[in-house]
PDB file of C-alpha atoms in Angstrom:
ATOM      1  CA  ILE Z   1      80.371 107.212  89.787  1.00 82.00           C
ATOM      2  CA  SER Z   2      82.088 108.868  92.724  1.00 86.00           C
ATOM      3  CA  PHE Z   3      85.108 107.666  94.710  1.00 87.00           C
ATOM      4  CA  TYR Z   4      88.323 108.762  96.434  1.00 87.00           C
ATOM      5  CA  LEU Z   5      91.704 107.894  94.907  1.00 85.00           C
ATOM      6  CA  GLN Z   6      94.171 107.166  97.712  1.00 83.00           C
ATOM      7  CA  ASP Z   7      97.508 108.178  96.169  1.00 79.00           C
ATOM      8  CA  LEU Z   8     100.306 107.396  98.639  1.00 72.00           C
ATOM      9  CA  PHE Z   9     103.068 109.220  96.795  1.00 68.00           C
ATOM     10  CA  PHE Z  10     105.413 109.783  99.738  1.00 64.00           C
ATOM     11  CA  PRO Z  11     104.016 107.497 102.449  1.00 57.00           C
ATOM     12  CA  THR Z  12     105.204 107.259 106.020  1.00 63.00           C
ATOM     13  CA  PRO Z  13     107.234 104.160 106.938  1.00 62.00           C
ATOM     14  CA  GLY Z  14     105.071 101.096 107.469  1.00 60.00           C
ATOM     15  CA  VAL Z  15     102.264 102.336 105.202  1.00 64.00           C
ATOM     16  CA  ASN Z  16     101.461 100.236 102.133  1.00 65.00           C
ATOM     17  CA  VAL Z  17     103.249 101.917  99.217  1.00 71.00           C
ATOM     18  CA  THR Z  18     101.080 102.176  96.093  1.00 79.00           C
ATOM     19  CA  THR Z  19     103.409 104.337  93.984  1.00 83.00           C
ATOM     20  CA  ALA Z  20     106.785 103.462  92.493  1.00 81.00           C
ATOM     21  CA  ILE Z  21     108.920 106.414  91.390  1.00 84.00           C
ATOM     22  CA  VAL Z  22     110.691 105.273  88.224  1.00 87.00           C
ATOM     23  CA  LEU Z  23     112.590 108.519  87.504  1.00 87.00           C
ATOM     24  CA  PRO Z  24     113.217 111.074  90.270  1.00 86.00           C
ATOM     25  CA  GLY Z  25     112.893 114.264  88.204  1.00 85.00           C
ATOM     26  CA  THR Z  26     115.114 117.333  88.015  1.00 85.00           C
ATOM     27  CA  ASN Z  27     113.155 120.070  89.796  1.00 77.00           C
ATOM     28  CA  ASN Z  28     112.334 119.803  93.502  1.00 82.00           C
ATOM     29  CA  ALA Z  29     109.626 122.494  93.389  1.00 88.00           C
ATOM     30  CA  THR Z  30     107.526 121.036  90.540  1.00 91.00           C
ATOM     31  CA  MET Z  31     108.891 117.471  90.359  1.00 90.00           C
ATOM     32  CA  PHE Z  32     109.466 118.059  86.611  1.00 93.00           C
ATOM     33  CA  GLY Z  33     110.683 114.889  84.917  1.00 93.00           C
ATOM     34  CA  MET Z  34     109.490 112.537  87.656  1.00 93.00           C
ATOM     35  CA  VAL Z  35     107.761 109.431  86.331  1.00 95.00           C
ATOM     36  CA  ALA Z  36     105.759 107.182  88.623  1.00 91.00           C
ATOM     37  CA  ILE Z  37     103.730 104.007  88.307  1.00 92.00           C
ATOM     38  CA  ILE Z  38     100.596 103.790  90.469  1.00 92.00           C
ATOM     39  CA  ASP Z  39      98.365 101.036  91.819  1.00 92.00           C
ATOM     40  CA  ASP Z  40      96.163 103.119  94.113  1.00 90.00           C
ATOM     41  CA  LYS Z  41      93.074 102.247  96.120  1.00 92.00           C
ATOM     42  CA  LEU Z  42      89.724 103.739  95.123  1.00 94.00           C
ATOM     43  CA  THR Z  43      87.580 104.094  98.243  1.00 95.00           C
ATOM     44  CA  GLU Z  44      83.998 105.000  99.051  1.00 96.00           C
ATOM     45  CA  GLY Z  45      85.032 107.785 101.451  1.00 94.00           C
ATOM     46  CA  PRO Z  46      88.014 110.068 102.083  1.00 91.00           C
ATOM     47  CA  SER Z  47      89.612 107.808 104.720  1.00 90.00           C
ATOM     48  CA  ILE Z  48      92.139 105.286 103.448  1.00 87.00           C
ATOM     49  CA  ASP Z  49      90.287 102.762 105.627  1.00 91.00           C
ATOM     50  CA  SER Z  50      86.993 103.381 103.777  1.00 95.00           C
ATOM     51  CA  LYS Z  51      85.403 100.555 101.808  1.00 97.00           C
ATOM     52  CA  LEU Z  52      87.487  99.585  98.761  1.00 95.00           C
ATOM     53  CA  VAL Z  53      85.538 100.162  95.520  1.00 96.00           C
ATOM     54  CA  GLY Z  54      88.357  99.584  93.024  1.00 96.00           C
ATOM     55  CA  ARG Z  55      91.901 100.437  91.974  1.00 96.00           C
ATOM     56  CA  ALA Z  56      93.551 103.068  89.784  1.00 95.00           C
ATOM     57  CA  LYS Z  57      96.547 101.757  87.839  1.00 97.00           C
ATOM     58  CA  GLY Z  58      98.747 103.701  85.471  1.00 96.00           C
ATOM     59  CA  ILE Z  59     101.580 106.102  84.769  1.00 97.00           C
ATOM     60  CA  LEU Z  60     102.096 109.690  85.956  1.00 94.00           C
ATOM     61  CA  ALA Z  61     104.716 111.936  84.322  1.00 96.00           C
ATOM     62  CA  PHE Z  62     105.365 115.377  85.818  1.00 94.00           C
ATOM     63  CA  ASP Z  63     105.470 117.609  82.748  1.00 94.00           C
ATOM     64  CA  SER Z  64     105.872 121.247  83.824  1.00 94.00           C
ATOM     65  CA  ILE Z  65     108.804 123.316  85.052  1.00 92.00           C
ATOM     66  CA  SER Z  66     106.525 126.150  86.215  1.00 93.00           C
ATOM     67  CA  ASN Z  67     103.830 124.355  88.274  1.00 92.00           C
ATOM     68  CA  ILE Z  68     102.899 120.937  89.618  1.00 91.00           C
ATOM     69  CA  SER Z  69     101.301 119.323  86.601  1.00 94.00           C
ATOM     70  CA  LEU Z  70     101.349 115.775  85.386  1.00 94.00           C
ATOM     71  CA  LEU Z  71     100.356 113.779  82.356  1.00 97.00           C
ATOM     72  CA  ALA Z  72      98.202 110.924  83.623  1.00 97.00           C
ATOM     73  CA  SER Z  73      97.359 107.653  81.900  1.00 98.00           C
ATOM     74  CA  ILE Z  74      95.132 105.731  84.301  1.00 97.00           C
ATOM     75  CA  THR Z  75      92.922 102.648  84.135  1.00 98.00           C
ATOM     76  CA  LEU Z  76      90.109 102.501  86.702  1.00 97.00           C
ATOM     77  CA  GLU Z  77      89.192  98.978  87.799  1.00 97.00           C
ATOM     78  CA  LEU Z  78      85.906  99.062  89.726  1.00 97.00           C
ATOM     79  CA  GLU Z  79      84.875  96.281  92.133  1.00 96.00           C
ATOM     80  CA  GLY Z  80      81.932  94.211  90.921  1.00 96.00           C
ATOM     81  CA  ARG Z  81      81.951  95.799  87.458  1.00 96.00           C
ATOM     82  CA  ASP Z  82      82.758  94.006  84.217  1.00 96.00           C
ATOM     83  CA  GLY Z  83      85.308  96.255  82.540  1.00 96.00           C
ATOM     84  CA  ASN Z  84      87.565  99.251  83.016  1.00 98.00           C
ATOM     85  CA  ILE Z  85      87.512 103.013  82.393  1.00 98.00           C
ATOM     86  CA  ASN Z  86      90.566 104.676  80.813  1.00 98.00           C
ATOM     87  CA  LEU Z  87      91.626 108.253  81.631  1.00 97.00           C
ATOM     88  CA  LEU Z  88      94.235 110.329  79.795  1.00 98.00           C
ATOM     89  CA  GLY Z  89      95.266 113.949  80.164  1.00 97.00           C
ATOM     90  CA  GLN Z  90      96.941 116.715  82.098  1.00 95.00           C
ATOM     91  CA  ASN Z  91      96.298 117.087  85.819  1.00 94.00           C
ATOM     92  CA  ARG Z  92      97.330 120.399  87.407  1.00 93.00           C
ATOM     93  CA  ALA Z  93      97.392 118.897  90.850  1.00 87.00           C
ATOM     94  CA  LEU Z  94      97.088 122.124  92.872  1.00 88.00           C
ATOM     95  CA  ASP Z  95      94.085 123.540  90.971  1.00 92.00           C
ATOM     96  CA  PRO Z  96      90.973 123.227  93.166  1.00 91.00           C
ATOM     97  CA  GLN Z  97      89.038 121.418  90.414  1.00 94.00           C
ATOM     98  CA  ARG Z  98      90.153 120.021  87.077  1.00 94.00           C
ATOM     99  CA  GLU Z  99      88.967 117.731  84.295  1.00 96.00           C
ATOM    100  CA  ILE Z 100      90.632 114.757  82.639  1.00 96.00           C
ATOM    101  CA  SER Z 101      89.439 112.984  79.497  1.00 98.00           C
ATOM    102  CA  ILE Z 102      87.730 109.614  79.618  1.00 97.00           C
ATOM    103  CA  VAL Z 103      89.126 108.100  76.433  1.00 98.00           C
ATOM    104  CA  GLY Z 104      87.553 104.666  76.460  1.00 97.00           C
ATOM    105  CA  GLY Z 105      86.831 101.549  78.365  1.00 98.00           C
ATOM    106  CA  SER Z 106      86.250  97.835  78.177  1.00 98.00           C
ATOM    107  CA  GLY Z 107      83.454  95.434  79.062  1.00 98.00           C
ATOM    108  CA  GLU Z 108      80.357  97.284  80.256  1.00 97.00           C
ATOM    109  CA  PHE Z 109      82.286 100.553  79.763  1.00 97.00           C
ATOM    110  CA  ARG Z 110      83.089  99.820  76.091  1.00 97.00           C
ATOM    111  CA  PHE Z 111      82.969 102.989  73.946  1.00 94.00           C
ATOM    112  CA  VAL Z 112      82.604 105.233  77.005  1.00 96.00           C
ATOM    113  CA  GLN Z 113      83.856 108.784  76.520  1.00 96.00           C
ATOM    114  CA  GLY Z 114      83.601 112.114  78.291  1.00 97.00           C
ATOM    115  CA  PHE Z 115      85.445 113.629  81.216  1.00 97.00           C
ATOM    116  CA  ALA Z 116      86.071 113.055  84.894  1.00 95.00           C
ATOM    117  CA  THR Z 117      86.140 115.873  87.430  1.00 94.00           C
ATOM    118  CA  LEU Z 118      89.047 115.774  89.886  1.00 91.00           C
ATOM    119  CA  ARG Z 119      89.312 117.561  93.237  1.00 89.00           C
ATOM    120  CA  THR Z 120      92.016 117.190  95.866  1.00 85.00           C
ATOM    121  CA  HIS Z 121      90.491 116.357  99.245  1.00 83.00           C
ATOM    122  CA  SER Z 122      93.733 116.609 101.222  1.00 77.00           C
ATOM    123  CA  LEU Z 123      97.508 116.604 100.859  1.00 67.00           C
ATOM    124  CA  GLU Z 124      99.559 115.121 103.669  1.00 62.00           C
TER     125      GLU Z 124
END
């Protein structure tokens, strides 16, 4: 399964906000302490206007004072699929490639386990 997660963390005015910052954090450089709730689009391609294939919903907590790193608890809801995939783990957002644990699922994804590979396509 391959898709693009459209995380609009600091969107421009007029753009549909998909992230709510619950706590602002204490460190401007690494966002340490920031907690956010997400309801992000999953799209077929890198453009936010690409075909919607699902949503990513969950909690992000920035957990490092030395780099941009966050603890992520995310549920992937995929269009046309019966069930969800659950992700949990640390995401060092500026690393070119990273892995996060797939810790379970529901429906057709029941008992799923493994890892997901994450890559940042662009930061704007």
